[in-house]
């Protein structure tokens, strides 16, 4: 049976506290007065003693209805095992007497998961951890639906993080696919939705999640670093070649437009080859003056 939160009856407890103190004082006074009178040999009024005992018991009953709720906290009330409701108002309050009151904090809390070692979508072992920011939304569910909601959210967050990590590659994602390293914000939102779906049964809600640690496992970190370096080199080479081809094209167009020199196909090929070597070379080029011709 799912129990949803509802508001418990409560009112300001200042007047009730004064009444409880007055009844307690009257009850104590009558009992002490009766004891003194009995020691002195005077007659003891039975109805006055009875009234004092009743006043003392009534003060205890009124006191049991008082509770203090601090800002950021709530009190879940039960009457002999039956859930009456939750008090969210702050201050000294009076509620139903003889109720048990459990404090439940609704403050925003956060924790960092353990660093998990999982395989990403490509099967590569990675280490990943996340920070989860959460709070209690439904106090009744948090108390009655699960055993310990703080431990529950920790376990479910790690389970969700493991599932999300195995659904994406660490890096080098295919077109249209999101990677853990390249799409951190999207992965964080996906993790938040995953955790929220798992802990809603406990009356908890997720405020935010963030990936706090992400790296290849040590046993493959060096190999993956070399792969990343090779990929970076290829990407840089591709841009260099693209730029070099554009510069050669502009040079040929300028020579032909300004009629600086007339080049046949063979001379154009030689010029293109030389320019590409100069522009794409890693080392400094050494110019060579050709005093002959291409045709010997």
GROMACS .gro file of C-alpha atoms in nm:
model
  296
    1UNK     CA    1   0.000   0.000   0.000
    2UNK     CA    2   0.146   0.335  -0.107
    3UNK     CA    3   0.108   0.613   0.151
    4UNK     CA    4   0.120   0.969   0.016
    5UNK     CA    5   0.206   1.269   0.226
    6UNK     CA    6  -0.077   1.471   0.376
    7UNK     CA    7  -0.089   1.761   0.620
    8UNK     CA    8  -0.130   1.679   0.987
    9UNK     CA    9  -0.343   1.892   1.218
   10UNK     CA   10  -0.140   2.141   1.416
   11UNK     CA   11  -0.168   2.478   1.585
   12UNK     CA   12   0.052   2.717   1.776
   13UNK     CA   13   0.181   2.548   2.089
   14UNK     CA   14   0.254   2.854   2.304
   15UNK     CA   15  -0.084   2.850   2.480
   16UNK     CA   16  -0.075   2.472   2.520
   17UNK     CA   17   0.269   2.500   2.680
   18UNK     CA   18   0.143   2.756   2.931
   19UNK     CA   19  -0.158   2.534   3.013
   20UNK     CA   20   0.067   2.231   3.056
   21UNK     CA   21   0.299   2.422   3.291
   22UNK     CA   22   0.003   2.550   3.493
   23UNK     CA   23  -0.149   2.203   3.526
   24UNK     CA   24   0.189   2.059   3.619
   25UNK     CA   25   0.246   2.325   3.883
   26UNK     CA   26  -0.104   2.270   4.028
   27UNK     CA   27  -0.061   1.894   4.035
   28UNK     CA   28   0.280   1.912   4.202
   29UNK     CA   29   0.153   2.168   4.454
   30UNK     CA   30  -0.146   1.955   4.557
   31UNK     CA   31   0.067   1.645   4.602
   32UNK     CA   32   0.328   1.832   4.808
   33UNK     CA   33   0.056   2.003   5.014
   34UNK     CA   34  -0.109   1.668   5.082
   35UNK     CA   35   0.222   1.519   5.195
   36UNK     CA   36   0.289   1.813   5.430
   37UNK     CA   37  -0.061   1.793   5.573
   38UNK     CA   38  -0.025   1.420   5.632
   39UNK     CA   39   0.305   1.471   5.815
   40UNK     CA   40   0.149   1.741   6.029
   41UNK     CA   41  -0.146   1.516   6.121
   42UNK     CA   42  -0.401   1.730   5.942
   43UNK     CA   43  -0.683   1.589   5.734
   44UNK     CA   44  -0.594   1.537   5.369
   45UNK     CA   45  -0.859   1.633   5.114
   46UNK     CA   46  -0.904   1.329   4.892
   47UNK     CA   47  -1.079   1.515   4.614
   48UNK     CA   48  -0.800   1.776   4.606
   49UNK     CA   49  -0.534   1.505   4.577
   50UNK     CA   50  -0.733   1.335   4.306
   51UNK     CA   51  -0.769   1.664   4.123
   52UNK     CA   52  -0.396   1.724   4.152
   53UNK     CA   53  -0.314   1.380   4.012
   54UNK     CA   54  -0.554   1.439   3.723
   55UNK     CA   55  -0.397   1.780   3.659
   56UNK     CA   56  -0.050   1.619   3.656
   57UNK     CA   57  -0.162   1.348   3.413
   58UNK     CA   58  -0.339   1.605   3.194
   59UNK     CA   59  -0.022   1.816   3.182
   60UNK     CA   60   0.170   1.509   3.060
   61UNK     CA   61  -0.096   1.452   2.795
   62UNK     CA   62  -0.076   1.811   2.674
   63UNK     CA   63   0.304   1.797   2.676
   64UNK     CA   64   0.298   1.487   2.453
   65UNK     CA   65   0.115   1.692   2.189
   66UNK     CA   66   0.388   1.958   2.170
   67UNK     CA   67   0.666   1.948   1.914
   68UNK     CA   68   0.930   2.183   1.778
   69UNK     CA   69   0.989   2.199   1.402
   70UNK     CA   70   1.302   2.377   1.281
   71UNK     CA   71   1.335   2.544   0.937
   72UNK     CA   72   1.421   2.284   0.676
   73UNK     CA   73   1.274   2.002   0.883
   74UNK     CA   74   0.934   1.831   0.906
   75UNK     CA   75   0.767   1.599   1.155
   76UNK     CA   76   0.594   1.280   1.042
   77UNK     CA   77   0.327   1.197   1.302
   78UNK     CA   78   0.182   0.856   1.385
   79UNK     CA   79  -0.091   0.763   1.631
   80UNK     CA   80  -0.036   0.409   1.756
   81UNK     CA   81   0.112   0.304   1.422
   82UNK     CA   82  -0.133   0.495   1.203
   83UNK     CA   83   0.003   0.773   0.983
   84UNK     CA   84  -0.177   1.097   1.064
   85UNK     CA   85   0.015   1.341   0.849
   86UNK     CA   86   0.322   1.558   0.820
   87UNK     CA   87   0.382   1.891   0.992
   88UNK     CA   88   0.576   2.135   0.770
   89UNK     CA   89   0.512   2.454   0.969
   90UNK     CA   90   0.800   2.581   1.181
   91UNK     CA   91   0.810   2.671   1.548
   92UNK     CA   92   0.650   2.536   1.867
   93UNK     CA   93   0.336   2.353   1.760
   94UNK     CA   94   0.060   2.146   1.916
   95UNK     CA   95  -0.074   1.839   1.741
   96UNK     CA   96  -0.270   1.528   1.838
   97UNK     CA   97  -0.163   1.403   2.184
   98UNK     CA   98   0.012   1.067   2.230
   99UNK     CA   99   0.154   1.073   1.876
  100UNK     CA  100   0.506   0.971   1.781
  101UNK     CA  101   0.690   1.228   1.575
  102UNK     CA  102   0.977   1.145   1.338
  103UNK     CA  103   1.193   1.427   1.209
  104UNK     CA  104   1.254   1.424   0.834
  105UNK     CA  105   1.481   1.684   0.677
  106UNK     CA  106   1.371   1.838   0.347
  107UNK     CA  107   1.695   2.030   0.300
  108UNK     CA  108   1.888   1.991  -0.025
  109UNK     CA  109   2.163   1.732   0.019
  110UNK     CA  110   2.437   1.601  -0.204
  111UNK     CA  111   2.690   1.322  -0.214
  112UNK     CA  112   2.954   1.188  -0.449
  113UNK     CA  113   2.925   0.828  -0.562
  114UNK     CA  114   3.211   0.587  -0.532
  115UNK     CA  115   3.439   0.578  -0.835
  116UNK     CA  116   3.298   0.291  -1.037
  117UNK     CA  117   3.493   0.077  -1.282
  118UNK     CA  118   3.265  -0.014  -1.573
  119UNK     CA  119   3.288  -0.090  -1.944
  120UNK     CA  120   3.165   0.177  -2.182
  121UNK     CA  121   2.956   0.103  -2.493
  122UNK     CA  122   3.271  -0.002  -2.680
  123UNK     CA  123   3.378  -0.239  -2.404
  124UNK     CA  124   3.664  -0.022  -2.279
  125UNK     CA  125   3.709  -0.017  -1.899
  126UNK     CA  126   3.664   0.331  -1.750
  127UNK     CA  127   3.650   0.486  -1.405
  128UNK     CA  128   3.356   0.719  -1.345
  129UNK     CA  129   3.194   0.900  -1.051
  130UNK     CA  130   2.916   1.156  -1.017
  131UNK     CA  131   2.777   1.411  -0.773
  132UNK     CA  132   2.405   1.380  -0.702
  133UNK     CA  133   2.207   1.668  -0.547
  134UNK     CA  134   1.871   1.558  -0.403
  135UNK     CA  135   1.605   1.626  -0.143
  136UNK     CA  136   1.298   1.468   0.014
  137UNK     CA  137   0.978   1.560  -0.171
  138UNK     CA  138   0.725   1.324  -0.008
  139UNK     CA  139   0.802   1.262   0.360
  140UNK     CA  140   0.547   0.981   0.395
  141UNK     CA  141   0.702   0.774   0.117
  142UNK     CA  142   1.054   0.839   0.242
  143UNK     CA  143   0.962   0.701   0.586
  144UNK     CA  144   0.723   0.419   0.499
  145UNK     CA  145   0.814   0.306   0.144
  146UNK     CA  146   1.181   0.219   0.202
  147UNK     CA  147   1.391   0.112   0.499
  148UNK     CA  148   1.659   0.384   0.488
  149UNK     CA  149   1.606   0.641   0.217
  150UNK     CA  150   1.957   0.789   0.246
  151UNK     CA  151   2.118   0.453   0.176
  152UNK     CA  152   1.853   0.385  -0.090
  153UNK     CA  153   1.940   0.694  -0.295
  154UNK     CA  154   2.312   0.615  -0.274
  155UNK     CA  155   2.270   0.262  -0.408
  156UNK     CA  156   2.024   0.364  -0.680
  157UNK     CA  157   2.246   0.653  -0.795
  158UNK     CA  158   2.543   0.420  -0.841
  159UNK     CA  159   2.325   0.173  -1.028
  160UNK     CA  160   2.196   0.447  -1.259
  161UNK     CA  161   2.549   0.579  -1.317
  162UNK     CA  162   2.666   0.231  -1.413
  163UNK     CA  163   2.379   0.194  -1.662
  164UNK     CA  164   2.438   0.535  -1.823
  165UNK     CA  165   2.814   0.476  -1.849
  166UNK     CA  166   2.764   0.147  -2.032
  167UNK     CA  167   2.524   0.313  -2.280
  168UNK     CA  168   2.778   0.554  -2.430
  169UNK     CA  169   3.133   0.527  -2.560
  170UNK     CA  170   3.398   0.717  -2.367
  171UNK     CA  171   3.515   0.892  -2.682
  172UNK     CA  172   3.525   0.855  -3.061
  173UNK     CA  173   3.148   0.835  -3.093
  174UNK     CA  174   2.985   0.754  -3.426
  175UNK     CA  175   2.789   1.027  -3.608
  176UNK     CA  176   2.469   1.099  -3.414
  177UNK     CA  177   2.599   0.923  -3.104
  178UNK     CA  178   2.689   1.098  -2.780
  179UNK     CA  179   3.012   1.023  -2.594
  180UNK     CA  180   3.075   1.047  -2.222
  181UNK     CA  181   3.365   1.290  -2.261
  182UNK     CA  182   3.225   1.498  -2.544
  183UNK     CA  183   2.865   1.537  -2.421
  184UNK     CA  184   2.901   1.577  -2.045
  185UNK     CA  185   2.594   1.798  -2.006
  186UNK     CA  186   2.370   1.561  -2.200
  187UNK     CA  187   2.503   1.260  -2.006
  188UNK     CA  188   2.444   1.448  -1.677
  189UNK     CA  189   2.081   1.517  -1.772
  190UNK     CA  190   2.034   1.154  -1.873
  191UNK     CA  191   2.182   1.046  -1.539
  192UNK     CA  192   1.949   1.283  -1.351
  193UNK     CA  193   1.645   1.136  -1.528
  194UNK     CA  194   1.768   0.784  -1.459
  195UNK     CA  195   1.824   0.848  -1.088
  196UNK     CA  196   1.493   1.035  -1.052
  197UNK     CA  197   1.301   0.744  -1.203
  198UNK     CA  198   1.464   0.501  -0.959
  199UNK     CA  199   1.415   0.700  -0.636
  200UNK     CA  200   1.066   0.842  -0.693
  201UNK     CA  201   0.923   0.539  -0.510
  202UNK     CA  202   1.094   0.667  -0.195
  203UNK     CA  203   0.947   1.017  -0.228
  204UNK     CA  204   1.280   1.169  -0.331
  205UNK     CA  205   1.363   1.406  -0.615
  206UNK     CA  206   1.683   1.490  -0.798
  207UNK     CA  207   1.790   1.854  -0.812
  208UNK     CA  208   2.103   1.807  -1.023
  209UNK     CA  209   2.369   1.555  -1.121
  210UNK     CA  210   2.720   1.614  -1.249
  211UNK     CA  211   2.998   1.385  -1.364
  212UNK     CA  212   3.282   1.447  -1.118
  213UNK     CA  213   3.539   1.196  -1.241
  214UNK     CA  214   3.587   1.033  -1.580
  215UNK     CA  215   3.895   0.854  -1.710
  216UNK     CA  216   4.009   0.536  -1.877
  217UNK     CA  217   4.106   0.256  -1.641
  218UNK     CA  218   4.483   0.256  -1.568
  219UNK     CA  219   4.545  -0.067  -1.761
  220UNK     CA  220   4.442   0.089  -2.094
  221UNK     CA  221   4.499   0.457  -2.024
  222UNK     CA  222   4.837   0.468  -2.204
  223UNK     CA  223   4.706   0.291  -2.514
  224UNK     CA  224   4.402   0.519  -2.530
  225UNK     CA  225   4.622   0.825  -2.487
  226UNK     CA  226   4.824   0.718  -2.789
  227UNK     CA  227   4.500   0.670  -2.980
  228UNK     CA  228   4.385   1.018  -2.887
  229UNK     CA  229   4.721   1.163  -2.986
  230UNK     CA  230   4.707   0.982  -3.322
  231UNK     CA  231   4.355   1.109  -3.380
  232UNK     CA  232   4.465   1.463  -3.298
  233UNK     CA  233   4.759   1.436  -3.538
  234UNK     CA  234   4.534   1.309  -3.817
  235UNK     CA  235   4.287   1.587  -3.757
  236UNK     CA  236   4.564   1.846  -3.764
  237UNK     CA  237   4.710   1.694  -4.080
  238UNK     CA  238   4.372   1.704  -4.247
  239UNK     CA  239   4.337   2.077  -4.176
  240UNK     CA  240   4.692   2.144  -4.294
  241UNK     CA  241   4.635   1.960  -4.623
  242UNK     CA  242   4.301   2.133  -4.673
  243UNK     CA  243   4.463   2.472  -4.621
  244UNK     CA  244   4.761   2.386  -4.843
  245UNK     CA  245   4.537   2.278  -5.130
  246UNK     CA  246   4.347   2.605  -5.103
  247UNK     CA  247   4.668   2.808  -5.109
  248UNK     CA  248   4.799   2.617  -5.415
  249UNK     CA  249   4.469   2.672  -5.593
  250UNK     CA  250   4.483   3.043  -5.521
  251UNK     CA  251   4.846   3.061  -5.641
  252UNK     CA  252   4.766   2.892  -5.972
  253UNK     CA  253   4.460   3.111  -6.028
  254UNK     CA  254   4.664   3.426  -5.955
  255UNK     CA  255   4.943   3.325  -6.193
  256UNK     CA  256   4.698   3.255  -6.474
  257UNK     CA  257   4.485   3.565  -6.410
  258UNK     CA  258   4.779   3.805  -6.402
  259UNK     CA  259   4.949   3.624  -6.693
  260UNK     CA  260   5.273   3.609  -6.496
  261UNK     CA  261   5.388   3.280  -6.642
  262UNK     CA  262   5.240   3.026  -6.878
  263UNK     CA  263   5.231   2.674  -6.729
  264UNK     CA  264   5.144   2.354  -6.904
  265UNK     CA  265   5.001   2.056  -6.717
  266UNK     CA  266   5.342   1.907  -6.635
  267UNK     CA  267   5.474   2.234  -6.493
  268UNK     CA  268   5.154   2.282  -6.293
  269UNK     CA  269   5.195   1.932  -6.150
  270UNK     CA  270   5.554   2.005  -6.052
  271UNK     CA  271   5.455   2.334  -5.892
  272UNK     CA  272   5.169   2.177  -5.702
  273UNK     CA  273   5.400   1.903  -5.577
  274UNK     CA  274   5.663   2.150  -5.458
  275UNK     CA  275   5.411   2.379  -5.288
  276UNK     CA  276   5.242   2.091  -5.108
  277UNK     CA  277   5.579   1.964  -4.986
  278UNK     CA  278   5.667   2.310  -4.853
  279UNK     CA  279   5.328   2.377  -4.690
  280UNK     CA  280   5.271   2.031  -4.542
  281UNK     CA  281   5.623   1.950  -4.429
  282UNK     CA  282   5.699   1.928  -4.054
  283UNK     CA  283   6.057   2.050  -4.105
  284UNK     CA  284   6.180   2.376  -4.249
  285UNK     CA  285   6.204   2.359  -4.628
  286UNK     CA  286   6.534   2.429  -4.805
  287UNK     CA  287   6.487   2.611  -5.137
  288UNK     CA  288   6.665   2.475  -5.444
  289UNK     CA  289   6.726   2.699  -5.746
  290UNK     CA  290   6.654   2.514  -6.068
  291UNK     CA  291   6.856   2.660  -6.358
  292UNK     CA  292   6.752   2.394  -6.600
  293UNK     CA  293   6.422   2.283  -6.745
  294UNK     CA  294   6.181   2.005  -6.672
  295UNK     CA  295   6.239   1.859  -7.015
  296UNK     CA  296   6.617   1.801  -6.986
   0.00000   0.00000   0.00000
